[in-house]
CSV table of C-alpha atoms and ligand atoms in Angstrom, one decimal:
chain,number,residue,atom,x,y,z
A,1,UNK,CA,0.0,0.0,0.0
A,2,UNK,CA,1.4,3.5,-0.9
A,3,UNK,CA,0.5,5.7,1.7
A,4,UNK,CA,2.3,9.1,-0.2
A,5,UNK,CA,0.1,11.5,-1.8
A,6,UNK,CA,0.0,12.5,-5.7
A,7,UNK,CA,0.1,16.0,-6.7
A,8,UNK,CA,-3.7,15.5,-8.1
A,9,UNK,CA,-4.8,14.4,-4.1
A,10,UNK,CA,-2.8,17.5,-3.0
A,11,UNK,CA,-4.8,19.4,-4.9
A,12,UNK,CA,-8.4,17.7,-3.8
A,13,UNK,CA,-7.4,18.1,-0.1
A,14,UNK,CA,-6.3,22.0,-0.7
A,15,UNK,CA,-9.7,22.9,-2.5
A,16,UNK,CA,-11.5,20.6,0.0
A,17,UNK,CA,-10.1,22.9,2.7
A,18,UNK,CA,-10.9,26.0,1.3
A,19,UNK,CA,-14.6,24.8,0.6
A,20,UNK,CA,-14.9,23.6,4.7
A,21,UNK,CA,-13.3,27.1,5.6
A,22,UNK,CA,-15.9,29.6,3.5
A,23,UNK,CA,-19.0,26.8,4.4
A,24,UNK,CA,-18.9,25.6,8.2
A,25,UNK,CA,-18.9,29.6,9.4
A,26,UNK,CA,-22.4,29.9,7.6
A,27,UNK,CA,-24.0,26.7,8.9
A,28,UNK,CA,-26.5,26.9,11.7
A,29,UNK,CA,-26.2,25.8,15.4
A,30,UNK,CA,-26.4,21.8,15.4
A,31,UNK,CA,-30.2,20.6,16.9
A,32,UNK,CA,-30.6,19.2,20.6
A,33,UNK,CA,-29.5,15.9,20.2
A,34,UNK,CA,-33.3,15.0,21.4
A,35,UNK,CA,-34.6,17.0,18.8
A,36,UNK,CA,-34.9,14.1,15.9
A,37,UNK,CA,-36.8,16.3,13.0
A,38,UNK,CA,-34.5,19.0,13.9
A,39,UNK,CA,-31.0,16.2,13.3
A,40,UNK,CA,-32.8,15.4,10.3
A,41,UNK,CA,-33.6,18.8,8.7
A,42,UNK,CA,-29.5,19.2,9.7
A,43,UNK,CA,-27.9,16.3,8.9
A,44,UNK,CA,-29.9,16.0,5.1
A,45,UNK,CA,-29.1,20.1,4.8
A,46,UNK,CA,-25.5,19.2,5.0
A,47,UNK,CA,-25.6,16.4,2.8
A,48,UNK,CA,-27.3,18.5,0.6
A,49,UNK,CA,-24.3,21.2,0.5
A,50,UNK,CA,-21.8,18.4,0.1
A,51,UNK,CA,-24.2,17.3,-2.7
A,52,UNK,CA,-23.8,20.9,-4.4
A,53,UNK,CA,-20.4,21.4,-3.8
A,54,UNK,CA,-19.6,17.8,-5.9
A,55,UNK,CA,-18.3,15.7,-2.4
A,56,UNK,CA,-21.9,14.0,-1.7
A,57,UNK,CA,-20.6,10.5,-3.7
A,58,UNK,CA,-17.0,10.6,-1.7
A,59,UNK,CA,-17.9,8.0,-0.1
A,60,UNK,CA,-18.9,5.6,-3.4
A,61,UNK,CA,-17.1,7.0,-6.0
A,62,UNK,CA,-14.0,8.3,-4.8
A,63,UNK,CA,-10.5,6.2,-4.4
A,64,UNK,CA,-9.7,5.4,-1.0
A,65,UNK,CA,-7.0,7.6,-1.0
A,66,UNK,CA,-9.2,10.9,-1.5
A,67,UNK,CA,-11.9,9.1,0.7
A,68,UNK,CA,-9.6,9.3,3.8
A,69,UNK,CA,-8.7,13.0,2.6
A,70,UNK,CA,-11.8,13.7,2.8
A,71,UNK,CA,-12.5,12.2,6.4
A,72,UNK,CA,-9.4,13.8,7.6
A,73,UNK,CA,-10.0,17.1,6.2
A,74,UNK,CA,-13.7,17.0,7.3
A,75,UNK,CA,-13.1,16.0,10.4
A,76,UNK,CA,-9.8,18.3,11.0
A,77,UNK,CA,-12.5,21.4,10.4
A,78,UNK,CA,-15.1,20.2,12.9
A,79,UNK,CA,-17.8,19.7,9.7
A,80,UNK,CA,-20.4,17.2,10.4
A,81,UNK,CA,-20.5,13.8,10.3
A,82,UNK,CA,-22.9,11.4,8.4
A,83,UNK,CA,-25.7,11.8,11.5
A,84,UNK,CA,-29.3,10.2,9.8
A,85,UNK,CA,-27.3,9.5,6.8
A,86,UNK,CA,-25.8,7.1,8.2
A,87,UNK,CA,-27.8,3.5,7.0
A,88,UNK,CA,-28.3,5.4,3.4
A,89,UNK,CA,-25.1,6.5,2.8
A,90,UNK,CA,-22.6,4.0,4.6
A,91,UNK,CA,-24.6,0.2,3.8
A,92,UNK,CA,-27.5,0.7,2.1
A,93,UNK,CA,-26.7,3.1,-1.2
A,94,UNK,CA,-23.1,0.9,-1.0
A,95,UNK,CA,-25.8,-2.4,-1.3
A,96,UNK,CA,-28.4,-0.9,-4.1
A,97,UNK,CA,-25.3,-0.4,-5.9
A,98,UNK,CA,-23.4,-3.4,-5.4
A,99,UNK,CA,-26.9,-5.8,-6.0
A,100,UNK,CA,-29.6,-3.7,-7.4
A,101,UNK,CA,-31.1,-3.0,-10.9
A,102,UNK,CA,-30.6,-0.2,-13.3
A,103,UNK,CA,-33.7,1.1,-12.3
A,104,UNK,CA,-33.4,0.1,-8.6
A,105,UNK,CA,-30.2,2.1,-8.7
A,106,UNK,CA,-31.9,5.7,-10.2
A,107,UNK,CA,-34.3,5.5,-7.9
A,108,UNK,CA,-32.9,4.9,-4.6
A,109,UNK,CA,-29.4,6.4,-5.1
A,110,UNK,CA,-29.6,10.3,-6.0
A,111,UNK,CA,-32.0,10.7,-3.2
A,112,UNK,CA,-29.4,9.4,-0.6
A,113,UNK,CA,-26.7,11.9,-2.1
A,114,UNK,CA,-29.3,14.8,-2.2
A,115,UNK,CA,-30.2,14.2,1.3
A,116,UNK,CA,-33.8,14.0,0.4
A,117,UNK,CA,-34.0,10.3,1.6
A,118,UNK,CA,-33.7,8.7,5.0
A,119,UNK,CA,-33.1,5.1,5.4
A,120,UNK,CA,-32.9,2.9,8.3
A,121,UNK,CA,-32.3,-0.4,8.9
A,122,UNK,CA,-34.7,-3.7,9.9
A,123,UNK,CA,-32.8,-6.8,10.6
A,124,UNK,CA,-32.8,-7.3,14.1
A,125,UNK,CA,-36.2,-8.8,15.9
A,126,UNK,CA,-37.1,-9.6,19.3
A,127,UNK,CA,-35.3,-13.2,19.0
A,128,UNK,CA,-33.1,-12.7,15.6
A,129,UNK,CA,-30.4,-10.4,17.1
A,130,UNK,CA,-27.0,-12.4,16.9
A,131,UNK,CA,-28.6,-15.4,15.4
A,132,UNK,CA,-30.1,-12.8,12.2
A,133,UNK,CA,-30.9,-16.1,10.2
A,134,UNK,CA,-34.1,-17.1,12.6
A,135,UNK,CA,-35.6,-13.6,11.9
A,136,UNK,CA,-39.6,-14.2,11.7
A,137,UNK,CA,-41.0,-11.3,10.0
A,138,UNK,CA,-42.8,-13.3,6.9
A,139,UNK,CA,-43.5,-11.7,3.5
A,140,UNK,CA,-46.5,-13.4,1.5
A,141,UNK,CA,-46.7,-13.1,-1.8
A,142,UNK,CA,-49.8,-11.6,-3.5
A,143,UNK,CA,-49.8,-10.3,-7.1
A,144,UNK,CA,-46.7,-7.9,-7.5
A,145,UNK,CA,-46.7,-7.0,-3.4
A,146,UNK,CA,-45.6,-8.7,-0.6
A,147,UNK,CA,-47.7,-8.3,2.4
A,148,UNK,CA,-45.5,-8.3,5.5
A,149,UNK,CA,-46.2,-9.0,9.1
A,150,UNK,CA,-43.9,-9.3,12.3
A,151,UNK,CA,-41.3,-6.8,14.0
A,152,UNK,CA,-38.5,-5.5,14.1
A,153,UNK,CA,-36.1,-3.8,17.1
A,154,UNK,CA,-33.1,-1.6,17.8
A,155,UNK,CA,-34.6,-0.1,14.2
A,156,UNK,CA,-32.3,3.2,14.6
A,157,UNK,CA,-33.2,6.8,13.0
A,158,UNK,CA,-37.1,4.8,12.2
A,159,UNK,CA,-38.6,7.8,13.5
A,160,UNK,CA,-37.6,10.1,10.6
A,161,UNK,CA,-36.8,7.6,8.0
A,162,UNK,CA,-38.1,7.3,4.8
A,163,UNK,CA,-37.0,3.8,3.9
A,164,UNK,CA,-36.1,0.7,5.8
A,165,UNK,CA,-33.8,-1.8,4.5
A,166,UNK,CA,-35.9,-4.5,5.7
A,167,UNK,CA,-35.3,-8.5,6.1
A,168,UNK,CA,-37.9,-10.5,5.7
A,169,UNK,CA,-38.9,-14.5,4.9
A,170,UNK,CA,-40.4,-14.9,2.2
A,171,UNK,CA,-40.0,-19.5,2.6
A,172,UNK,CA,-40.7,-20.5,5.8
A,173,UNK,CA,-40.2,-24.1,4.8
A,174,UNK,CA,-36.7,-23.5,3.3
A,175,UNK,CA,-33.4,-24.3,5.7
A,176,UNK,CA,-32.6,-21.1,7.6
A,177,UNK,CA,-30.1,-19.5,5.9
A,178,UNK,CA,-32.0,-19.4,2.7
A,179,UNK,CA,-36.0,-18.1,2.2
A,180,UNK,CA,-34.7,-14.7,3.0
A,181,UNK,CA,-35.4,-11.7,1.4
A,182,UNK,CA,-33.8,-8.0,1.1
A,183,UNK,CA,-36.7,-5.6,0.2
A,184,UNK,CA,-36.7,-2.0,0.6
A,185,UNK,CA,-39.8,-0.8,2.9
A,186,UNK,CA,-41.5,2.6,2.0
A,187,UNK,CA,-41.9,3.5,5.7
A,188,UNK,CA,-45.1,5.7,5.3
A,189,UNK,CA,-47.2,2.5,4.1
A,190,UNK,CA,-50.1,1.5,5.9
A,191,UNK,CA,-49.5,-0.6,9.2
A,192,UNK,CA,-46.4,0.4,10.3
A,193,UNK,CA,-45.8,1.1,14.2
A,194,UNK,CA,-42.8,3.0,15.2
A,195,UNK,CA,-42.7,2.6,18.8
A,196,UNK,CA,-39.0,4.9,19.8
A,197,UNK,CA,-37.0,3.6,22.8
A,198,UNK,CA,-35.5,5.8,24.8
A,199,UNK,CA,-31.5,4.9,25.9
A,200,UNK,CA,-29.6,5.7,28.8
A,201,UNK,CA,-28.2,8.8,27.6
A,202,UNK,CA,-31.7,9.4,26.7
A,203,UNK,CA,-32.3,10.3,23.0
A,204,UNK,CA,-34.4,8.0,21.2
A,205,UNK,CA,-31.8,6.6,18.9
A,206,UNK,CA,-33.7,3.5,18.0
A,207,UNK,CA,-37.0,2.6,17.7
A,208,UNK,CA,-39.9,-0.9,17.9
A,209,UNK,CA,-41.1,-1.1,14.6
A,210,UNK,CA,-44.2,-3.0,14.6
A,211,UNK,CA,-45.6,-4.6,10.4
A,212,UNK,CA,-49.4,-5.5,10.2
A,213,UNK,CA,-50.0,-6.7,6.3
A,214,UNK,CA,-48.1,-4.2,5.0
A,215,UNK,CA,-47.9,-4.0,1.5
A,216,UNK,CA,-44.4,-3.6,-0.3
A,217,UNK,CA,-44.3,-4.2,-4.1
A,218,UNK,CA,-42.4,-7.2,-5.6
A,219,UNK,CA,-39.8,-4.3,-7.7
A,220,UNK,CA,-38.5,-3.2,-4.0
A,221,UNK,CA,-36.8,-6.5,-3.6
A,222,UNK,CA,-32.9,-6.5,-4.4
A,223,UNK,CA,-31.7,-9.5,-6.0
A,224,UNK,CA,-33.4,-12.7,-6.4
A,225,UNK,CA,-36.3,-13.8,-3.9
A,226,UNK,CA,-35.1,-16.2,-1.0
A,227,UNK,CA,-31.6,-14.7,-1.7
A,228,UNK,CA,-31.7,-12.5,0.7
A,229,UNK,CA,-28.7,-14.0,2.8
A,230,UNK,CA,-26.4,-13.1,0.4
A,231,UNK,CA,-27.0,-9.9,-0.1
A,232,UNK,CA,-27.2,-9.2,3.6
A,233,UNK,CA,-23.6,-10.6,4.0
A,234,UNK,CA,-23.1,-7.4,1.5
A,235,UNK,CA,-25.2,-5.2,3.8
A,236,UNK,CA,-23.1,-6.2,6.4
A,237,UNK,CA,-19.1,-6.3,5.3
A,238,UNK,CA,-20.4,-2.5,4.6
A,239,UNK,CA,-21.7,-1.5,8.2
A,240,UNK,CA,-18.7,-3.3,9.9
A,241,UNK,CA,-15.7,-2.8,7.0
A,242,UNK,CA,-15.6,0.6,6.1
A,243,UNK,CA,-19.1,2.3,7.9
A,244,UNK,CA,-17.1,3.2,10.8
A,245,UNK,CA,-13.6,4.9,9.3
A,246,UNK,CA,-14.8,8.6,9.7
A,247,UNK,CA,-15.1,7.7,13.5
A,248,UNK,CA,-12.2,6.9,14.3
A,249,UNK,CA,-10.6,10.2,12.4
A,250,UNK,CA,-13.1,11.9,15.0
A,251,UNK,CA,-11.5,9.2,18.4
A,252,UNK,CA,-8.2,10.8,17.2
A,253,UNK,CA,-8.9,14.4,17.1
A,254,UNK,CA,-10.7,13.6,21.1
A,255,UNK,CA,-7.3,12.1,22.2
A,256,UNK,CA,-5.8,16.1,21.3
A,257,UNK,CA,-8.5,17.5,23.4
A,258,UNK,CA,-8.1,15.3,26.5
A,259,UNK,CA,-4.6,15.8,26.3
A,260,UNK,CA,-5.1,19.9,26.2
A,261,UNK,CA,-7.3,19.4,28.7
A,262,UNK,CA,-5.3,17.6,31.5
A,263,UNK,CA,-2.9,20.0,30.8
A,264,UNK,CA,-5.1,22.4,31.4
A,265,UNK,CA,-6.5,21.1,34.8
A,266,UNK,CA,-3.3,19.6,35.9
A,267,UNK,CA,-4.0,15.6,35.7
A,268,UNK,CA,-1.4,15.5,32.8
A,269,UNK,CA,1.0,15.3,36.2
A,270,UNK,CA,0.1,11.8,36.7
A,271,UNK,CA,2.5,9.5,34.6
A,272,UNK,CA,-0.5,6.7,34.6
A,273,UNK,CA,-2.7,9.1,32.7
A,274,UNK,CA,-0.5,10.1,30.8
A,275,UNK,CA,0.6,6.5,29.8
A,276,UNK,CA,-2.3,5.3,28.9
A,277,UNK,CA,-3.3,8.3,26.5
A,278,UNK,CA,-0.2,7.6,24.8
A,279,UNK,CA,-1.4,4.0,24.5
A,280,UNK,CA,-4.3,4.9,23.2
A,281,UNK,CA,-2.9,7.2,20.4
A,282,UNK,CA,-0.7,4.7,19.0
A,283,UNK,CA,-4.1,2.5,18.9
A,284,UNK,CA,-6.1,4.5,17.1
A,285,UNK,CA,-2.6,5.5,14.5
A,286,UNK,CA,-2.7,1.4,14.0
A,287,UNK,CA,-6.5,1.5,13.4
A,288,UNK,CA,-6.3,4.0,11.0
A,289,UNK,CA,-3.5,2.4,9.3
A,290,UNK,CA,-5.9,-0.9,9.1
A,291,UNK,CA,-9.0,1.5,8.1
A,292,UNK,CA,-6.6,2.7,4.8
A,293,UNK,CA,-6.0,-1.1,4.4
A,294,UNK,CA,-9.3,-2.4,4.5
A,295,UNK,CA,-10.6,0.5,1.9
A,296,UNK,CA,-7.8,0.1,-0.2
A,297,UNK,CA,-8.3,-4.2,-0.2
A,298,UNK,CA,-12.1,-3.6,-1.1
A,299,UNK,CA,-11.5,-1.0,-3.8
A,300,UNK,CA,-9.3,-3.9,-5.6
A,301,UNK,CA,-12.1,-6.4,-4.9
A,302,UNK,CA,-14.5,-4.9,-6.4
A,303,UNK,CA,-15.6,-2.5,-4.1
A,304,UNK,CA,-17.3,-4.9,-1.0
A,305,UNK,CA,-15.2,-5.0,1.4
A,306,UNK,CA,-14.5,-8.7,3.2
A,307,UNK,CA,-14.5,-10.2,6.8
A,308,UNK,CA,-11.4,-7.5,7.6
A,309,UNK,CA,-14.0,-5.6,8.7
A,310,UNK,CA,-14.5,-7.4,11.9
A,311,UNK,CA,-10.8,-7.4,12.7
A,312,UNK,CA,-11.7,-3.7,12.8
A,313,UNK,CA,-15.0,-3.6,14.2
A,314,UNK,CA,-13.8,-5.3,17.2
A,315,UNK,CA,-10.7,-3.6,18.5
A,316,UNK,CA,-12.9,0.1,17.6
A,317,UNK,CA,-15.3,-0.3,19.8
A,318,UNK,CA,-13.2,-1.3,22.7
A,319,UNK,CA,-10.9,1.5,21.9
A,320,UNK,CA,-13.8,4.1,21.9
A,321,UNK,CA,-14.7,2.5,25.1
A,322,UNK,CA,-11.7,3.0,26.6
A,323,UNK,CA,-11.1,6.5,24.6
A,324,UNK,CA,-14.0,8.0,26.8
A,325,UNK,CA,-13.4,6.1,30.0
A,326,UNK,CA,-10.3,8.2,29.4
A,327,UNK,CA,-11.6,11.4,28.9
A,328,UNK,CA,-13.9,10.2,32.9
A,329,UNK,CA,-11.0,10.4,34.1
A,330,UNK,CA,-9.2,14.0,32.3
A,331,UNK,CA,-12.6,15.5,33.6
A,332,UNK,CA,-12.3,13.8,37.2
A,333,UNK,CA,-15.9,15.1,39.3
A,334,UNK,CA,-17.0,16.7,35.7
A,335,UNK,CA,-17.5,13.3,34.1
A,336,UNK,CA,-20.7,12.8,36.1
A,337,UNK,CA,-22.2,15.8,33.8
A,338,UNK,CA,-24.6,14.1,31.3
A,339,UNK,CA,-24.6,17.4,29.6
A,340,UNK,CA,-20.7,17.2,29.1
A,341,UNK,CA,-20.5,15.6,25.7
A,342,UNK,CA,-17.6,13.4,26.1
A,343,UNK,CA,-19.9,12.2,29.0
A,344,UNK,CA,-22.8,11.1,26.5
A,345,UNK,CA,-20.5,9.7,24.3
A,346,UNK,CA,-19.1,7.7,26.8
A,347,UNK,CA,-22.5,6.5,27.5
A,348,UNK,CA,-23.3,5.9,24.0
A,349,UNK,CA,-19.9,4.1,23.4
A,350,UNK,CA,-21.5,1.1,25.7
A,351,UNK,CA,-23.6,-0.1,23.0
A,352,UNK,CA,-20.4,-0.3,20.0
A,353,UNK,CA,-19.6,-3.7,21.1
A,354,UNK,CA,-23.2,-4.6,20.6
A,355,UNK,CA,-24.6,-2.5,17.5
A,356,UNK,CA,-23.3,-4.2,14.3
A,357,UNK,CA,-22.8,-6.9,15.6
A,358,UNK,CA,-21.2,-8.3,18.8
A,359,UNK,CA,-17.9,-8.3,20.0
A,360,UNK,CA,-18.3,-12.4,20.9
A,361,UNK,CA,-19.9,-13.0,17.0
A,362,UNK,CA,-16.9,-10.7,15.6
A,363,UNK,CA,-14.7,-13.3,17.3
A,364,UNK,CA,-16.5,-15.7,15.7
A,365,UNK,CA,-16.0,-14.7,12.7
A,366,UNK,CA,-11.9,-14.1,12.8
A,367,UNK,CA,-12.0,-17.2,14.4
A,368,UNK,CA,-14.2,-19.0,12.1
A,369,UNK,CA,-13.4,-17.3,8.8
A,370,UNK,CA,-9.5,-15.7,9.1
A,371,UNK,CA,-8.0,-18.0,11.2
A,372,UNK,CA,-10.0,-21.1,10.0
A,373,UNK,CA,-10.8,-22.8,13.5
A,374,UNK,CA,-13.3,-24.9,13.4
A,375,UNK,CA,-16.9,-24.0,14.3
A,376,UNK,CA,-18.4,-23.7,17.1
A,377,UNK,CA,-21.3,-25.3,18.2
B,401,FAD,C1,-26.7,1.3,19.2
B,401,FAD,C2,-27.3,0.2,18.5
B,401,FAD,C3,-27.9,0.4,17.2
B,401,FAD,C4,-28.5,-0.7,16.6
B,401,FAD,N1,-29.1,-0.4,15.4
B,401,FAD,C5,-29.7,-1.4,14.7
B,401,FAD,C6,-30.4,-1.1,13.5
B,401,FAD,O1,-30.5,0.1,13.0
B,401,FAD,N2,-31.1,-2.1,12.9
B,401,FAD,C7,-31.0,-3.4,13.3
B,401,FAD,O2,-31.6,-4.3,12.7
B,401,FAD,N3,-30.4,-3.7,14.5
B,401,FAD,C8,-29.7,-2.7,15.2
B,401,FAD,N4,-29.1,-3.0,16.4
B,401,FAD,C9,-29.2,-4.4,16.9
B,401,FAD,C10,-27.9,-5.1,16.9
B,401,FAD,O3,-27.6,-5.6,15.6
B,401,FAD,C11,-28.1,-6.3,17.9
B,401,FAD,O4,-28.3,-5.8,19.2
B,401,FAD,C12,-26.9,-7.2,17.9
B,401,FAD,O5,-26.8,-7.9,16.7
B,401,FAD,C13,-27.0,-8.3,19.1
B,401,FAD,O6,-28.3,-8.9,19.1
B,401,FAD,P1,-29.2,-9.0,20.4
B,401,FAD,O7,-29.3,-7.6,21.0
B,401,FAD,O8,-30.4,-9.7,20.0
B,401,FAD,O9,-28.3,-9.9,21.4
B,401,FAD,P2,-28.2,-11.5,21.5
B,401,FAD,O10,-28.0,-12.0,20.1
B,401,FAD,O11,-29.4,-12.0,22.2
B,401,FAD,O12,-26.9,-11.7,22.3
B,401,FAD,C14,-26.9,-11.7,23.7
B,401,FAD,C15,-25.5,-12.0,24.2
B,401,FAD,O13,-25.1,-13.4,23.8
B,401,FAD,C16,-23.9,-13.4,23.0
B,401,FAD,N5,-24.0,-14.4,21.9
B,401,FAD,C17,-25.0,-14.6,21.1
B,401,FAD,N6,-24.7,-15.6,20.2
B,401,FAD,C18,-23.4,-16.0,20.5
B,401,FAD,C19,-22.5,-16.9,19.9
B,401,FAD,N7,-22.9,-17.7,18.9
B,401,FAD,N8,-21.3,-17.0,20.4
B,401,FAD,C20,-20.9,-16.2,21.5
B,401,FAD,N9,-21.7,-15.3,22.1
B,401,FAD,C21,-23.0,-15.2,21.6
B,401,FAD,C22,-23.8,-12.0,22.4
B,401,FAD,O14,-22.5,-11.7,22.1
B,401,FAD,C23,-24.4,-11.1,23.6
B,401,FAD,O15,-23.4,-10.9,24.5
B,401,FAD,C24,-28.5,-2.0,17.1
B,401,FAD,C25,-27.9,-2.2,18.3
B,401,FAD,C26,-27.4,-1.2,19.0
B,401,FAD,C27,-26.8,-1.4,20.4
């Protein structure tokens, strides 16, 4: 991997700079984190000046290289993050194109890049959380619809989404792993229930969302029927492989803050502290090192990337977990603030090693599919 820079990726990263230094000024004051329709009007408003500017597709069409310029650059100027974008943008527009149809494609893609769409995602139920393959949620076939029943949990950004990437059975006679199907759910059609749950820091990141015969047309389904599996190991190498990378630009630029800060308030005296914020910044160097591998591995195969992405999944969200224990302690009696925000993100960071997967199915799969151990029961 050649991790110098051309002359043409100079020049992105210069004009990317100048953009983020006229633009961020101008935007607005970002919403209460409570207020959902107020992230979403924000988080689609920015997508929609990336959109204009010609940086909404960065994250499909560009190389690696000027992908992680444009993370660094972004996040080195405080602009915002992906926020409700996050399913559209980082797994499901990376799916519709990988698996869908020309005309699957044109519809669902420019609206993600515009900011005018929403998606979330629905492939977690009640008892299909690690063990997605005994999800319940049956789609019947009737004419050119399915009607679909059953529910779904941990649905985050339902409240204000648009579309849900939705999982569903469509064979409930067929072995587990197979009479699945990928279908993209309209979320304002009739008989959906979006019941929001609240967290411990909390916002109402996620929601219940409850499916009584609702109808979703045949066309919505991406690739074949009872092939959903498949493309949901797609789905997936996207959420855990490459979702995450602009996070961890963000972990690094917190590490310079707590450091300022101890200095600031005099804990940087204590050689355990400051040991173990060391520790952690050569962590998060090697996971960005691995974050410029994986890209650059899945841009030469094709664009999806492969079961790396758990080897990264699984030491990021410890890391962030121990990147905000870190900042409890830098902020000594201030760390019991839930208003501080390295305080709700420390809250928040409870729930990496579970979202996406968990930490004990990540193993799993290194174990399983890198190392090649054998199963286990
Ligand atoms: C912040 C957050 C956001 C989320 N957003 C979404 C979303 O938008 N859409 C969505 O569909 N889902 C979402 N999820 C759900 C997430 O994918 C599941 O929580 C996760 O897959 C775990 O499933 P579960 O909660 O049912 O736990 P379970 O699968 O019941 O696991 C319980 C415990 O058993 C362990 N375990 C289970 N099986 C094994 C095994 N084979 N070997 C070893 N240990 C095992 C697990 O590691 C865990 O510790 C989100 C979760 C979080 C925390």
């Amino acid at each position: 991997m050649d991790l110098s820079y051309t002359e043409e990726e100079e020049d992105f990263r210069a004009r990317l700079r100048d953009w983020l230094a006229e633009v961020l000024p101008k935007l607005p004051e970002p919403p209460d984190p409570l207020d959902w329709p107020g992230r979403r009007a924000y988080d689609t408003g920015w997508q929609r000046a990336l959109y204009d500017a010609g940086y909404a597709g960065v994250h499909w069409e560009a190389s690696p290289t000027l992908r992680m310029i444009f993370l660094e650059e972004s996040e080195r100027a405080g602009a915002p993050y992906v926020g409700a974008n996050f399913v559209g943008l980082l797994h499901a527009g990376p799916t519709i194109t990988a698996e869908g149809t020309a005309e699957q494609r044109a519809r669902w893609l420019e609206p993600i890049l515009r900011g005018d769409e929403i998606w979330c995602q629905g492939f977690s139920e009640p008892d299909a959380g690690s063990d997605l393959a005994s999800l319940r949620t049956r789609a019947r076939r009737d004419g050119d619809h399915y009607v679909v029943t059953g529910s779904k949990v941990w649905t985050s950004h339902a409240e204000v989404a648009d579309w849900c990437e939705l999982l569903v059975r469509t064979d409930p006679e067929a072995p587990r792993h197979r009479g699945i199907s990928w279908l993209a759910l309209p979320m304002d059609a009739p008989g959906i229930t979006v019941r929001p749950l609240r967290t411990l820091a909390g916002s109402t990141e996620f929601a219940e969302v409850f499916l009584d015969e609702v109808p979703v047309p045949v066309a919505n389904r991406l690739g074949a029927e009872d092939d959903g599996w498949r493309v949901t190991m797609v789905t997936l190498s996207f959420e855990r492989g490459t979702a995450f990378v602009g996070e961890v630009v963000a972990c690094r630029r917190v590490l310079g803050e707590l450091a300022r800060e101890a200095r600031a308030n005099g804990r940087w005296d204590d050689p355990a502290l400051r040991r173990r914020l060391g520790r952690l910044s050569a962590e998060f160097q090697a996971l960005w090192r691995l974050t410029q591998a994986n890209v650059s591995r899945a841009q030469r195969t094709g664009g999806v990337p492969g079961v790396g992405g758990s080897v990264f999944k699984l030491r990021y969200s410890h890391a962030r977990q121990e990147l905000y224990d870190a900042a409890a302690d830098v902020l000594g009696d201030g760390g019991l603030d839930l208003d501080h925000p390295w305080t709700r993100e420390r809250l928040s960071s409870l729930s990496y090693t579970i979202a996406a997967g968990t930490s004990q199915i990540q193993r799993n799969i290194v174990a399983e599919r890198i190392l090649g151990l054998p199963k286990g029961r």
